[in-house]
Short mmCIF file of C-alpha atoms in Angstrom, two decimals:
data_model
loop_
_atom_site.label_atom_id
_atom_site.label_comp_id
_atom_site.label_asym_id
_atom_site.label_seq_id
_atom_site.Cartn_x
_atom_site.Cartn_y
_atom_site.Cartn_z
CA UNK F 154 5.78 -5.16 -9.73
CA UNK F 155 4.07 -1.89 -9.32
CA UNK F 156 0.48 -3.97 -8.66
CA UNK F 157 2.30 -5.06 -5.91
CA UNK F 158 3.51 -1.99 -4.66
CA UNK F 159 0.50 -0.71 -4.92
CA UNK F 160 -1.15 -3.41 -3.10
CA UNK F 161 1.12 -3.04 -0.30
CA UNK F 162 1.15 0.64 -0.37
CA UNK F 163 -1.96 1.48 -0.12
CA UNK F 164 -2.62 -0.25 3.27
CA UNK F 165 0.11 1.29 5.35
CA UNK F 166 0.38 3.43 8.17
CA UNK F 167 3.85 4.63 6.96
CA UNK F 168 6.76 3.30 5.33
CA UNK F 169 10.46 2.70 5.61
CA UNK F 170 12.02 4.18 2.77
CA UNK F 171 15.37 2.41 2.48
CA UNK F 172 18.60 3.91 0.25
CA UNK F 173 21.66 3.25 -0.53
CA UNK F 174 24.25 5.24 1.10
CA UNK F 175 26.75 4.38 -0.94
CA UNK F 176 25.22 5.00 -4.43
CA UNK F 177 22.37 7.64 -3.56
CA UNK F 178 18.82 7.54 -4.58
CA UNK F 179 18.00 5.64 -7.99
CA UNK F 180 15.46 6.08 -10.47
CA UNK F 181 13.40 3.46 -8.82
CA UNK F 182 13.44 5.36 -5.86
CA UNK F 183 11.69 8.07 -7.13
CA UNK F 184 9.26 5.88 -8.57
CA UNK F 185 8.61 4.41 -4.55
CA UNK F 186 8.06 8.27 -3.25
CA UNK F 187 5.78 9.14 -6.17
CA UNK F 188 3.69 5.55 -6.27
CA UNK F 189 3.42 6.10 -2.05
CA UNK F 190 2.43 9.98 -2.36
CA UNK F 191 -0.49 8.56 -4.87
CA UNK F 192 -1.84 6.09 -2.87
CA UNK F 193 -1.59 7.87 0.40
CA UNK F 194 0.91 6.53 2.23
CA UNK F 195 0.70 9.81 5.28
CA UNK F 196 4.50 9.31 7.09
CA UNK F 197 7.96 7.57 6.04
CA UNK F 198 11.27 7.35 7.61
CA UNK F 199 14.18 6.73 6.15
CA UNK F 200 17.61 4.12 6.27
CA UNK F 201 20.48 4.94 4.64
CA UNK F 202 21.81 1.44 3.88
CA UNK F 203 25.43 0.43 3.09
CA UNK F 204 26.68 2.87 5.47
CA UNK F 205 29.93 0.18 5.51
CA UNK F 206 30.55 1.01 2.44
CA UNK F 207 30.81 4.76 2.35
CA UNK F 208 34.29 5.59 3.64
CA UNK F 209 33.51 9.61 3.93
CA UNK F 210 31.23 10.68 6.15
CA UNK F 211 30.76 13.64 4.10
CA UNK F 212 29.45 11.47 0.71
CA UNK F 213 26.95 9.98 3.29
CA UNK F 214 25.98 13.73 4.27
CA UNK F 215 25.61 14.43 0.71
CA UNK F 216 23.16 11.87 0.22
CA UNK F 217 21.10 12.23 3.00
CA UNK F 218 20.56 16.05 1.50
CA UNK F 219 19.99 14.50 -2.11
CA UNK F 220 17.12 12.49 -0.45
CA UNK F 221 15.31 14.86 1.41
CA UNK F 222 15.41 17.22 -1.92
CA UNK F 223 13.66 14.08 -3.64
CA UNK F 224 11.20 13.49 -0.83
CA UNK F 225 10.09 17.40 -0.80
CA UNK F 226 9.81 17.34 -4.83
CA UNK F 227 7.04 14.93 -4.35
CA UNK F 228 5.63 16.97 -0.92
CA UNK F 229 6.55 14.73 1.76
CA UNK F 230 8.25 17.01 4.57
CA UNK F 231 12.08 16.22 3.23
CA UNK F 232 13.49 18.69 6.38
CA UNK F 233 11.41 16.61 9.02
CA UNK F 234 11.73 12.91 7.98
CA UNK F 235 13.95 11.10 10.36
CA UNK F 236 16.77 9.54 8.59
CA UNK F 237 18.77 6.61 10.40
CA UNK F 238 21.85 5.39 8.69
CA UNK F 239 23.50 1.56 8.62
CA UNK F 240 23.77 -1.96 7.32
CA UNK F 241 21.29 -4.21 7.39
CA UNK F 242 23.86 -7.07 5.96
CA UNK F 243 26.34 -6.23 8.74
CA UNK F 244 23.30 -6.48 11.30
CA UNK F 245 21.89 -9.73 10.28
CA UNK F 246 24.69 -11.25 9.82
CA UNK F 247 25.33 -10.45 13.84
CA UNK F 248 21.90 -11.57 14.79
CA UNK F 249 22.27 -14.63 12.53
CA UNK F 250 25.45 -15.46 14.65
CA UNK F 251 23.83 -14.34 17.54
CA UNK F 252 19.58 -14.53 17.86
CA UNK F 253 19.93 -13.05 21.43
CA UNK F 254 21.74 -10.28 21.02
CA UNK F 255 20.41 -7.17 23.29
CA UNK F 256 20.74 -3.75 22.04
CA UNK F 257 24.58 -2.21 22.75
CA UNK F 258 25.88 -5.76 21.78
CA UNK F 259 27.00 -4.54 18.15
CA UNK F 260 26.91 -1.33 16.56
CA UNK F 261 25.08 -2.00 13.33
CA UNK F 262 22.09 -4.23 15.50
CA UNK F 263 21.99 -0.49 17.19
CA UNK F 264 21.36 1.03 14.30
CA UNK F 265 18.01 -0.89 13.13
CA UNK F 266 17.01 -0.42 17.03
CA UNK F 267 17.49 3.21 16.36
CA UNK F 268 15.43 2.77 13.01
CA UNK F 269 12.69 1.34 14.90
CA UNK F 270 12.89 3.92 17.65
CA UNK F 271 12.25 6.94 14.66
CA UNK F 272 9.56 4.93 13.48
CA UNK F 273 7.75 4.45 16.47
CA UNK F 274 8.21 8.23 17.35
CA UNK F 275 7.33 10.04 14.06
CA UNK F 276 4.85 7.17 12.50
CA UNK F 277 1.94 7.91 14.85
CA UNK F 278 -0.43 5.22 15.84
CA UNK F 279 -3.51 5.44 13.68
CA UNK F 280 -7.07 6.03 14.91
CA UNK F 281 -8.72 2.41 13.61
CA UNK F 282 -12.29 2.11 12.89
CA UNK F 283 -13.23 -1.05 14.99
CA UNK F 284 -16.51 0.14 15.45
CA UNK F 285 -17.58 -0.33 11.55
CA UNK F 286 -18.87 -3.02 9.75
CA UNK F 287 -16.11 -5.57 9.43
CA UNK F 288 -14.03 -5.48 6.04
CA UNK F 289 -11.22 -7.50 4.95
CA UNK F 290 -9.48 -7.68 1.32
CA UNK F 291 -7.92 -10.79 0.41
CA UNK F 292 -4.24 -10.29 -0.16
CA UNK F 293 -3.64 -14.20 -0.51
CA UNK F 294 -5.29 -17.74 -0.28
CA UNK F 295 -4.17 -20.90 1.47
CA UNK F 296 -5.39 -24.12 1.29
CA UNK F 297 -4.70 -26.14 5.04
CA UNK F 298 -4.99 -30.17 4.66
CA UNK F 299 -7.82 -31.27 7.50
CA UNK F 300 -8.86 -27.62 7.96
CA UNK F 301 -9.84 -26.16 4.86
CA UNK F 302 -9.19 -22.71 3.60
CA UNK F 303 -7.67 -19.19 4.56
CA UNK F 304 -8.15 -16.08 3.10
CA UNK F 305 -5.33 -14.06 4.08
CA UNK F 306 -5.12 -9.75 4.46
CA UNK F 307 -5.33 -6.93 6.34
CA UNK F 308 -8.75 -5.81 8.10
CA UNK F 309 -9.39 -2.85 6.78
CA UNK F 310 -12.17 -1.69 9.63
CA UNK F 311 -14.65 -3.73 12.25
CA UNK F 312 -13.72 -6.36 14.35
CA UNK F 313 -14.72 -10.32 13.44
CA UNK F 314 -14.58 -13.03 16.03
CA UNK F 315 -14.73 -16.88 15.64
CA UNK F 316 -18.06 -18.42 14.80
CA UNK F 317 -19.40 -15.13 12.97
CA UNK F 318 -21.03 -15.48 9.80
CA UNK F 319 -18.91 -13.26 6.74
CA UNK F 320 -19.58 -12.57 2.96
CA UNK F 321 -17.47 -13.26 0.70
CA UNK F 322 -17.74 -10.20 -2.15
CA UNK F 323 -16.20 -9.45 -5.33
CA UNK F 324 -14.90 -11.02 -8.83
CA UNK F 325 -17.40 -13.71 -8.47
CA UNK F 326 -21.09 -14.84 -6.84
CA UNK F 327 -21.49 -13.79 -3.32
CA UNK F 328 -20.72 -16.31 -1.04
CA UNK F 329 -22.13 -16.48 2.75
CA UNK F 330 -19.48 -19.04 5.03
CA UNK F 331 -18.92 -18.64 8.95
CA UNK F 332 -15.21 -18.33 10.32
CA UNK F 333 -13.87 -21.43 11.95
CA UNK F 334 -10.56 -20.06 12.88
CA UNK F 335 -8.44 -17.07 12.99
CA UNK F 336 -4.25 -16.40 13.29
CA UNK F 337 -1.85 -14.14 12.99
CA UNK F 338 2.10 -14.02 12.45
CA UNK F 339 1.71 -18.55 13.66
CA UNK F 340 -0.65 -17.19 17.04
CA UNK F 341 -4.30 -18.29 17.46
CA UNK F 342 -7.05 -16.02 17.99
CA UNK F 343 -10.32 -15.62 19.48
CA UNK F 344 -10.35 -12.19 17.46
CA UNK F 345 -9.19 -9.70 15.30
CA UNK F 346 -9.68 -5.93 14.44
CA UNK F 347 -8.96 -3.52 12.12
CA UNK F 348 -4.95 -3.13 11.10
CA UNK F 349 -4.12 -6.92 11.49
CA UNK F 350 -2.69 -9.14 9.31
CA UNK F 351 -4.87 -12.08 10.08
CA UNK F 352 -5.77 -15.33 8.35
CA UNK F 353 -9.07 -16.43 8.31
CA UNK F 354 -10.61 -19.83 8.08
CA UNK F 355 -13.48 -20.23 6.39
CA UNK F 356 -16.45 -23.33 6.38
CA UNK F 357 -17.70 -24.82 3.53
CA UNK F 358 -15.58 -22.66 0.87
CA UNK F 359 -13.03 -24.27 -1.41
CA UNK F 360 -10.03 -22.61 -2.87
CA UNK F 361 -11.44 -22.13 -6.09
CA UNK F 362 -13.80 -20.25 -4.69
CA UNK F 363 -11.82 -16.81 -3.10
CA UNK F 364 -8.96 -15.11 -4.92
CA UNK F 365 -7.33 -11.77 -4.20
CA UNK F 366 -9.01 -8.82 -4.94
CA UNK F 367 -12.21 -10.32 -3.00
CA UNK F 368 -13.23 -9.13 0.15
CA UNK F 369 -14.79 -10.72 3.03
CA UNK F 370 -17.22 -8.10 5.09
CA UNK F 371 -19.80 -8.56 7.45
CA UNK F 372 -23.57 -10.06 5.98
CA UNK F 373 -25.36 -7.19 4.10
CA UNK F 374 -22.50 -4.07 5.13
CA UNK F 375 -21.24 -3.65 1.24
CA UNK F 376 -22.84 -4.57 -2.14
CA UNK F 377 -20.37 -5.19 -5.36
CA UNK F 378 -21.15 -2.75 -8.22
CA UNK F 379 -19.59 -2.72 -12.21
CA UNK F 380 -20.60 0.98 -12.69
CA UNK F 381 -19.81 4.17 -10.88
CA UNK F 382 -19.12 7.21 -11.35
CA UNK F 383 -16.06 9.41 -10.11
CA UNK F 384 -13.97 12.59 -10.06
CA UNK F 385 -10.71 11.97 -11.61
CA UNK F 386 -7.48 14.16 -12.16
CA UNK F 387 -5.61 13.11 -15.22
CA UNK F 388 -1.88 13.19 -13.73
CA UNK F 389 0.62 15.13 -16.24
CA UNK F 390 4.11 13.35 -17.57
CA UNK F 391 5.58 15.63 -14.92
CA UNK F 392 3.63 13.53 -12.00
CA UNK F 393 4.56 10.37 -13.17
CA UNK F 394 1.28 10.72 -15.59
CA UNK F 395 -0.18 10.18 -18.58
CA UNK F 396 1.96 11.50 -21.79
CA UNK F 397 -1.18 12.20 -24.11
CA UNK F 398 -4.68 12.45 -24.51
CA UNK F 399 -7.41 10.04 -23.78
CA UNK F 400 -10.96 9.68 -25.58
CA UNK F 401 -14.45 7.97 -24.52
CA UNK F 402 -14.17 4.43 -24.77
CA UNK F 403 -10.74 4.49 -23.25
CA UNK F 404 -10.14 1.31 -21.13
CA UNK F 405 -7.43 1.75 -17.72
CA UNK F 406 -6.66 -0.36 -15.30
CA UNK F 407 -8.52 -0.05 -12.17
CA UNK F 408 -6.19 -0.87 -8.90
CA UNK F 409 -8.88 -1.20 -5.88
CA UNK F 410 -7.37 -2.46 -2.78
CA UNK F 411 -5.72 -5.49 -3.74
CA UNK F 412 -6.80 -5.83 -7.31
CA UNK F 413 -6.94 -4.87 -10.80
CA UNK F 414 -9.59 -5.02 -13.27
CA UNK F 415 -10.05 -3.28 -17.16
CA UNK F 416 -12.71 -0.83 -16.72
CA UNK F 417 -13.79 1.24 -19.55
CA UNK F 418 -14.99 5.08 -19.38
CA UNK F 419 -18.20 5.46 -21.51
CA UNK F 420 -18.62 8.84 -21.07
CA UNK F 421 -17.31 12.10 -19.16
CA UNK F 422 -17.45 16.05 -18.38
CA UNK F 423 -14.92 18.67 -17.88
CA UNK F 424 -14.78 20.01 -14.55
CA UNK F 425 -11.43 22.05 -15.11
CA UNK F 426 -9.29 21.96 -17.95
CA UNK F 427 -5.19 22.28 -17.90
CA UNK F 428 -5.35 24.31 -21.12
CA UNK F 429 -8.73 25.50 -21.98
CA UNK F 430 -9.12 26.88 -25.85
CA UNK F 431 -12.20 27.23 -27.93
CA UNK F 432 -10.35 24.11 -29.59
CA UNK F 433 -10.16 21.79 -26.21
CA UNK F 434 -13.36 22.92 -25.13
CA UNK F 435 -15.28 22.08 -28.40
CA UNK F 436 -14.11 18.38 -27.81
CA UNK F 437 -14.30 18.48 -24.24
CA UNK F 438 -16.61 15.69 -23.50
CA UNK F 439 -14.46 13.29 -26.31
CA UNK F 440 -11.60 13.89 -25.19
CA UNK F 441 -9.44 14.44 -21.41
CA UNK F 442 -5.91 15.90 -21.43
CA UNK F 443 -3.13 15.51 -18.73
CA UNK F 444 -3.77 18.10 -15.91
CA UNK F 445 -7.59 18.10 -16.64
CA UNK F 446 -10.23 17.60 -13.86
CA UNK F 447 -12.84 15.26 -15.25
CA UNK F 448 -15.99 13.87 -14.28
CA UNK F 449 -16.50 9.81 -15.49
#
């Protein structure tokens, strides 16, 4: 579950943050704020679900107030995050009776227009890089009868047009295929840029051949490499962290876009230690403690 999160997460402009207005925010909530603070989700907006099912306003006031406390213990801006309250059963259960119904039809329906409204008003419109290399990672693959197969995801930056040759990088031998089609949410189109969710068709390539976690880019604009090196800050228990120690020869889990691989650190330096003594600092390059700034 929480590669998935993180896979989603860590593409989005901003986020909807949805809690229960009738039973507050859970520990899994917390878990959403903190996993979208450390992948760098920038803005989120709030809904208050099961707002039929909170009888007192007040309880519903007292909720709101619990979750902007949460949202500032992990630094979002608790006091400035819209918060819209409502039901989203209530309000699909109208559209479902009613798939043209116009906004001041049915109170609840209002209440995810209002929703959308805050979002489009606080979650600002990001800058994209279309005039990059073009970079895609593969979220999913599909296999069309007659057509062949799509690699499906997000485009990170660049633009990519039908008939334009594409790598395919990552997990396995490069691959070099040209894109015979390209659609998004059941459209066809001539082209696509960074921040859509497009699926791409690609010649010659079976389904064997692409998984998630690869990335399609344009010919000779990224190499894959199996070694780097990195400044890294060991998150305490407090953050959501680690709960002890960890030596050379450790081996994480490495979440990069929208995969994860078993890496293994073969060596590191202290940059800042958490709790420097003449004890920590003797085995400082064996050993990295929660709160320490390391270099791997």
């Amino acid at each position: 579950y929480v590669k998935n999160m993180i896979t989603g997460a860590a593409q989005m402009d901003g986020a909807i943050l949805v809690v229960s207005g009738a039973d507050g925010p859970m520990p899994q909530t917390k878990e959403h704020i903190l996993l979208a603070k450390q992948v760098g989700v920038p803005n989120m907006v709030v809904f208050l679900n099961k707002e039929d099912q909170v009888d007192d306003a007040e309880l519903l006031e007292l909720v709101e107030l619990e979750v902007r406390e949460t949202l500032d213990k992990y630094e979002f801006p608790g006091d400035e995050i819209p918060i819209v309250s409502g039901s989203a059963l209530l309000a699909l259960e109208a559209l479902v009776e009613n798939p043209k119904i116009q906004r001041g039809d049915n109170k609840w329906v209002d209440k995810i227009f209002d929703l959308m409204d805050k979002v489009d008003e606080y979650i600002p419109t990001p800058d994209r890089e279309t005039d990059k290399p073009f970079l895609l990672a593969v979220e999913d693959v599909l296999s069309i009868t007659g057509r062949g197969t799509v690699a499906t995801g997000r485009v990170e930056r660049g633009t990519l047009k039908v008939g334009e040759n594409v790598e395919l990088i990552g997990l396995k031998d490069t691959k070099a295929t040209v894109v015979t089609g390209l659609e998004m949410f059941k459209k066809t189109l001539d082209e696509t840029m960074a921040g859509d969710n497009v699926g791409v068709l690609l010649r010659g390539i079976q389904k064997k051949d692409v998984e998630r976690g690869m990335v399609l880019a344009k010919p000779g604009s990224i190499t894959p490499h199996t070694k780097f090196e990195a400044q890294v800050y060991v998150l305490t228990k407090e953050e959501g962290g680690r709960h002890s120690p960890f030596l050379v020869g450790y081996q994480p889990q490495f979440f990069i876009r929208t995969t994860d691989v078993t890496g293994k650190i073969v060596s590191f330096t202290h940059i800042q230690m958490k709790n420097p003594s003449s004890v920590a600092e003797e085995h400082s390059n064996k050993m990295a403690m929660p709160g320490d700034r390391i270099e791997v």
